[in-house]
mmCIF file with all atom_site columns, C-alpha atoms in Angstrom:
data_model
loop_
_atom_site.group_PDB
_atom_site.id
_atom_site.type_symbol
_atom_site.label_atom_id
_atom_site.label_alt_id
_atom_site.label_comp_id
_atom_site.label_asym_id
_atom_site.label_entity_id
_atom_site.label_seq_id
_atom_site.pdbx_PDB_ins_code
_atom_site.Cartn_x
_atom_site.Cartn_y
_atom_site.Cartn_z
_atom_site.occupancy
_atom_site.B_iso_or_equiv
_atom_site.pdbx_formal_charge
_atom_site.auth_seq_id
_atom_site.auth_comp_id
_atom_site.auth_asym_id
_atom_site.auth_atom_id
_atom_site.pdbx_PDB_model_num
ATOM 1   C CA . MET A 1 1   ? -15.585 -23.819 -63.557 1.00 84.00 ? 1   MET A CA 1
ATOM 2   C CA . ALA A 1 2   ? -12.644 -25.087 -65.604 1.00 85.00 ? 2   ALA A CA 1
ATOM 3   C CA . ALA A 1 3   ? -10.456 -25.321 -62.501 1.00 84.00 ? 3   ALA A CA 1
ATOM 4   C CA . ASP A 1 4   ? -13.119 -27.405 -60.738 1.00 87.00 ? 4   ASP A CA 1
ATOM 5   C CA . ALA A 1 5   ? -13.448 -29.688 -63.762 1.00 89.00 ? 5   ALA A CA 1
ATOM 6   C CA . LEU A 1 6   ? -9.667  -30.131 -63.905 1.00 89.00 ? 6   LEU A CA 1
ATOM 7   C CA . ALA A 1 7   ? -9.516  -30.938 -60.185 1.00 87.00 ? 7   ALA A CA 1
ATOM 8   C CA . THR A 1 8   ? -12.306 -33.484 -60.559 1.00 89.00 ? 8   THR A CA 1
ATOM 9   C CA . ALA A 1 9   ? -10.535 -35.138 -63.485 1.00 91.00 ? 9   ALA A CA 1
ATOM 10  C CA . MET A 1 10  ? -7.320  -35.338 -61.472 1.00 91.00 ? 10  MET A CA 1
ATOM 11  C CA . GLU A 1 11  ? -9.153  -36.985 -58.592 1.00 92.00 ? 11  GLU A CA 1
ATOM 12  C CA . PHE A 1 12  ? -9.988  -39.880 -60.920 1.00 93.00 ? 12  PHE A CA 1
ATOM 13  C CA . TYR A 1 13  ? -6.290  -40.362 -61.668 1.00 94.00 ? 13  TYR A CA 1
ATOM 14  C CA . PHE A 1 14  ? -5.488  -40.335 -57.941 1.00 93.00 ? 14  PHE A CA 1
ATOM 15  C CA . GLU A 1 15  ? -8.296  -42.771 -57.111 1.00 92.00 ? 15  GLU A CA 1
ATOM 16  C CA . ASP A 1 16  ? -7.214  -45.133 -59.897 1.00 93.00 ? 16  ASP A CA 1
ATOM 17  C CA . GLY A 1 17  ? -3.513  -44.879 -59.009 1.00 91.00 ? 17  GLY A CA 1
ATOM 18  C CA . ARG A 1 18  ? -2.618  -43.660 -62.499 1.00 94.00 ? 18  ARG A CA 1
ATOM 19  C CA . GLN A 1 19  ? -0.052  -41.052 -63.481 1.00 95.00 ? 19  GLN A CA 1
ATOM 20  C CA . VAL A 1 20  ? -1.535  -37.605 -63.986 1.00 94.00 ? 20  VAL A CA 1
ATOM 21  C CA . PRO A 1 21  ? -0.536  -36.139 -67.356 1.00 92.00 ? 21  PRO A CA 1
ATOM 22  C CA . LEU A 1 22  ? 1.611   -33.036 -66.961 1.00 87.00 ? 22  LEU A CA 1
ATOM 23  C CA . PRO A 1 23  ? 0.319   -29.815 -68.506 1.00 86.00 ? 23  PRO A CA 1
ATOM 24  C CA . SER A 1 24  ? 1.097   -29.038 -72.098 1.00 86.00 ? 24  SER A CA 1
ATOM 25  C CA . GLU A 1 25  ? 2.240   -25.659 -73.338 1.00 88.00 ? 25  GLU A CA 1
ATOM 26  C CA . VAL A 1 26  ? -0.562  -23.134 -73.613 1.00 89.00 ? 26  VAL A CA 1
ATOM 27  C CA . GLY A 1 27  ? -1.143  -22.527 -77.289 1.00 90.00 ? 27  GLY A CA 1
ATOM 28  C CA . ARG A 1 28  ? -2.103  -19.355 -79.054 1.00 93.00 ? 28  ARG A CA 1
ATOM 29  C CA . GLY A 1 29  ? -5.650  -18.375 -78.126 1.00 92.00 ? 29  GLY A CA 1
ATOM 30  C CA . GLU A 1 30  ? -5.774  -20.910 -75.290 1.00 91.00 ? 30  GLU A CA 1
ATOM 31  C CA . VAL A 1 31  ? -6.122  -20.121 -71.604 1.00 88.00 ? 31  VAL A CA 1
ATOM 32  C CA . GLY A 1 32  ? -4.088  -21.970 -68.981 1.00 88.00 ? 32  GLY A CA 1
ATOM 33  C CA . ILE A 1 33  ? -5.805  -23.122 -65.799 1.00 88.00 ? 33  ILE A CA 1
ATOM 34  C CA . PRO A 1 34  ? -3.642  -22.391 -62.747 1.00 85.00 ? 34  PRO A CA 1
ATOM 35  C CA . LEU A 1 35  ? -3.496  -24.876 -59.899 1.00 85.00 ? 35  LEU A CA 1
ATOM 36  C CA . ALA A 1 36  ? -2.622  -24.252 -56.268 1.00 86.00 ? 36  ALA A CA 1
ATOM 37  C CA . ALA A 1 37  ? 1.026   -24.962 -55.462 1.00 89.00 ? 37  ALA A CA 1
ATOM 38  C CA . ALA A 1 38  ? 0.190   -27.780 -53.028 1.00 90.00 ? 38  ALA A CA 1
ATOM 39  C CA . PHE A 1 39  ? -2.181  -29.342 -55.569 1.00 89.00 ? 39  PHE A CA 1
ATOM 40  C CA . SER A 1 40  ? 0.514   -29.306 -58.262 1.00 92.00 ? 40  SER A CA 1
ATOM 41  C CA . ALA A 1 41  ? 3.078   -30.688 -55.815 1.00 95.00 ? 41  ALA A CA 1
ATOM 42  C CA . LYS A 1 42  ? 0.750   -33.567 -54.919 1.00 96.00 ? 42  LYS A CA 1
ATOM 43  C CA . VAL A 1 43  ? 0.462   -34.444 -58.600 1.00 95.00 ? 43  VAL A CA 1
ATOM 44  C CA . LEU A 1 44  ? 4.258   -34.524 -58.859 1.00 96.00 ? 44  LEU A CA 1
ATOM 45  C CA . LEU A 1 45  ? 4.481   -36.683 -55.726 1.00 97.00 ? 45  LEU A CA 1
ATOM 46  C CA . LEU A 1 46  ? 1.894   -39.187 -56.942 1.00 96.00 ? 46  LEU A CA 1
ATOM 47  C CA . ASN A 1 47  ? 3.559   -39.407 -60.347 1.00 97.00 ? 47  ASN A CA 1
ATOM 48  C CA . GLU A 1 48  ? 6.962   -40.002 -58.750 1.00 97.00 ? 48  GLU A CA 1
ATOM 49  C CA . MET A 1 49  ? 5.605   -42.661 -56.401 1.00 97.00 ? 49  MET A CA 1
ATOM 50  C CA . LEU A 1 50  ? 4.067   -44.469 -59.367 1.00 97.00 ? 50  LEU A CA 1
ATOM 51  C CA . ALA A 1 51  ? 7.196   -44.099 -61.507 1.00 97.00 ? 51  ALA A CA 1
ATOM 52  C CA . GLN A 1 52  ? 9.347   -45.603 -58.739 1.00 98.00 ? 52  GLN A CA 1
ATOM 53  C CA . LYS A 1 53  ? 6.659   -48.152 -57.764 1.00 97.00 ? 53  LYS A CA 1
ATOM 54  C CA . VAL A 1 54  ? 6.805   -46.929 -54.162 1.00 97.00 ? 54  VAL A CA 1
ATOM 55  C CA . THR A 1 55  ? 3.732   -47.723 -52.097 1.00 96.00 ? 55  THR A CA 1
ATOM 56  C CA . PRO A 1 56  ? 2.396   -45.458 -49.347 1.00 95.00 ? 56  PRO A CA 1
ATOM 57  C CA . ALA A 1 57  ? 3.619   -48.046 -46.830 1.00 96.00 ? 57  ALA A CA 1
ATOM 58  C CA . GLU A 1 58  ? 7.154   -47.933 -48.250 1.00 97.00 ? 58  GLU A CA 1
ATOM 59  C CA . LEU A 1 59  ? 7.178   -44.137 -48.381 1.00 98.00 ? 59  LEU A CA 1
ATOM 60  C CA . ALA A 1 60  ? 5.897   -44.046 -44.799 1.00 98.00 ? 60  ALA A CA 1
ATOM 61  C CA . ARG A 1 61  ? 8.769   -46.326 -43.750 1.00 97.00 ? 61  ARG A CA 1
ATOM 62  C CA . ARG A 1 62  ? 11.271  -43.991 -45.418 1.00 97.00 ? 62  ARG A CA 1
ATOM 63  C CA . LEU A 1 63  ? 9.699   -40.955 -43.735 1.00 97.00 ? 63  LEU A CA 1
ATOM 64  C CA . GLY A 1 64  ? 9.312   -42.598 -40.332 1.00 97.00 ? 64  GLY A CA 1
ATOM 65  C CA . THR A 1 65  ? 5.556   -42.052 -40.331 1.00 97.00 ? 65  THR A CA 1
ATOM 66  C CA . SER A 1 66  ? 2.374   -44.031 -40.918 1.00 96.00 ? 66  SER A CA 1
ATOM 67  C CA . PRO A 1 67  ? 0.894   -45.093 -44.259 1.00 94.00 ? 67  PRO A CA 1
ATOM 68  C CA . GLN A 1 68  ? -2.239  -43.140 -43.275 1.00 95.00 ? 68  GLN A CA 1
ATOM 69  C CA . ALA A 1 69  ? -0.167  -39.947 -43.064 1.00 96.00 ? 69  ALA A CA 1
ATOM 70  C CA . VAL A 1 70  ? 1.221   -40.608 -46.546 1.00 96.00 ? 70  VAL A CA 1
ATOM 71  C CA . ASN A 1 71  ? -2.282  -41.309 -47.864 1.00 94.00 ? 71  ASN A CA 1
ATOM 72  C CA . ARG A 1 72  ? -3.402  -37.927 -46.502 1.00 95.00 ? 72  ARG A CA 1
ATOM 73  C CA . THR A 1 73  ? -0.413  -36.284 -48.160 1.00 95.00 ? 73  THR A CA 1
ATOM 74  C CA . VAL A 1 74  ? -1.446  -37.598 -51.578 1.00 93.00 ? 74  VAL A CA 1
ATOM 75  C CA . ASN A 1 75  ? -5.152  -36.923 -51.025 1.00 94.00 ? 75  ASN A CA 1
ATOM 76  C CA . LEU A 1 76  ? -6.212  -33.912 -53.109 1.00 92.00 ? 76  LEU A CA 1
ATOM 77  C CA . SER A 1 77  ? -9.003  -33.078 -50.643 1.00 91.00 ? 77  SER A CA 1
ATOM 78  C CA . HIS A 1 78  ? -6.676  -32.962 -47.654 1.00 93.00 ? 78  HIS A CA 1
ATOM 79  C CA . ALA A 1 79  ? -4.904  -29.695 -46.839 1.00 94.00 ? 79  ALA A CA 1
ATOM 80  C CA . THR A 1 80  ? -1.191  -30.510 -46.832 1.00 94.00 ? 80  THR A CA 1
ATOM 81  C CA . LYS A 1 81  ? 1.717   -28.181 -46.235 1.00 94.00 ? 81  LYS A CA 1
ATOM 82  C CA . VAL A 1 82  ? 4.065   -27.923 -49.182 1.00 94.00 ? 82  VAL A CA 1
ATOM 83  C CA . ASP A 1 83  ? 6.962   -28.770 -46.856 1.00 95.00 ? 83  ASP A CA 1
ATOM 84  C CA . ALA A 1 84  ? 5.413   -32.189 -46.142 1.00 96.00 ? 84  ALA A CA 1
ATOM 85  C CA . ILE A 1 85  ? 5.172   -32.867 -49.868 1.00 97.00 ? 85  ILE A CA 1
ATOM 86  C CA . ALA A 1 86  ? 8.758   -31.700 -50.333 1.00 97.00 ? 86  ALA A CA 1
ATOM 87  C CA . ASP A 1 87  ? 9.872   -34.087 -47.565 1.00 97.00 ? 87  ASP A CA 1
ATOM 88  C CA . ALA A 1 88  ? 8.050   -36.969 -49.263 1.00 98.00 ? 88  ALA A CA 1
ATOM 89  C CA . LEU A 1 89  ? 9.689   -36.155 -52.595 1.00 98.00 ? 89  LEU A CA 1
ATOM 90  C CA . SER A 1 90  ? 13.053  -35.967 -50.848 1.00 98.00 ? 90  SER A CA 1
ATOM 91  C CA . ALA A 1 91  ? 12.502  -39.480 -49.501 1.00 98.00 ? 91  ALA A CA 1
ATOM 92  C CA . LEU A 1 92  ? 12.103  -40.490 -53.158 1.00 98.00 ? 92  LEU A CA 1
ATOM 93  C CA . GLY A 1 93  ? 15.407  -38.868 -54.070 1.00 98.00 ? 93  GLY A CA 1
ATOM 94  C CA . LYS A 1 94  ? 13.810  -35.790 -55.619 1.00 98.00 ? 94  LYS A CA 1
ATOM 95  C CA . ARG A 1 95  ? 13.802  -32.097 -54.738 1.00 97.00 ? 95  ARG A CA 1
ATOM 96  C CA . LEU A 1 96  ? 10.731  -29.880 -55.065 1.00 96.00 ? 96  LEU A CA 1
ATOM 97  C CA . GLU A 1 97  ? 11.533  -26.515 -56.618 1.00 94.00 ? 97  GLU A CA 1
ATOM 98  C CA . LEU A 1 98  ? 9.188   -23.554 -56.860 1.00 90.00 ? 98  LEU A CA 1
ATOM 99  C CA . SER A 1 99  ? 9.557   -20.611 -59.181 1.00 88.00 ? 99  SER A CA 1
ATOM 100 C CA . VAL A 1 100 ? 7.907   -17.288 -59.833 1.00 88.00 ? 100 VAL A CA 1
ATOM 101 C CA . VAL A 1 101 ? 6.999   -16.350 -63.394 1.00 81.00 ? 101 VAL A CA 1
ATOM 102 C CA . ASP A 1 102 ? 5.204   -13.445 -65.013 1.00 83.00 ? 102 ASP A CA 1
ATOM 103 C CA . ALA A 1 103 ? 1.445   -13.846 -65.071 1.00 72.00 ? 103 ALA A CA 1
#
């Protein structure tokens, strides 16, 4: 249920066009809530768009696509391939990196 609550809270940030706070370190006795890779990548994309003040229309222009396609990319409910998010971040001058860590 915690993952659902976290996702719902993040949707409010997306709807309001506000930066999503990045996770803090998991403290002693605390339990971290994992997010799907695409979900986490969308958070990073939204935060970068807001930091650079890049609108969906501007990002669409840079990607050679439509603003609607960009809006789907940053929609948490829409299934988006990680490669599409990586391409969007690249258009913002960033590179998406994934890593594997011990569980």
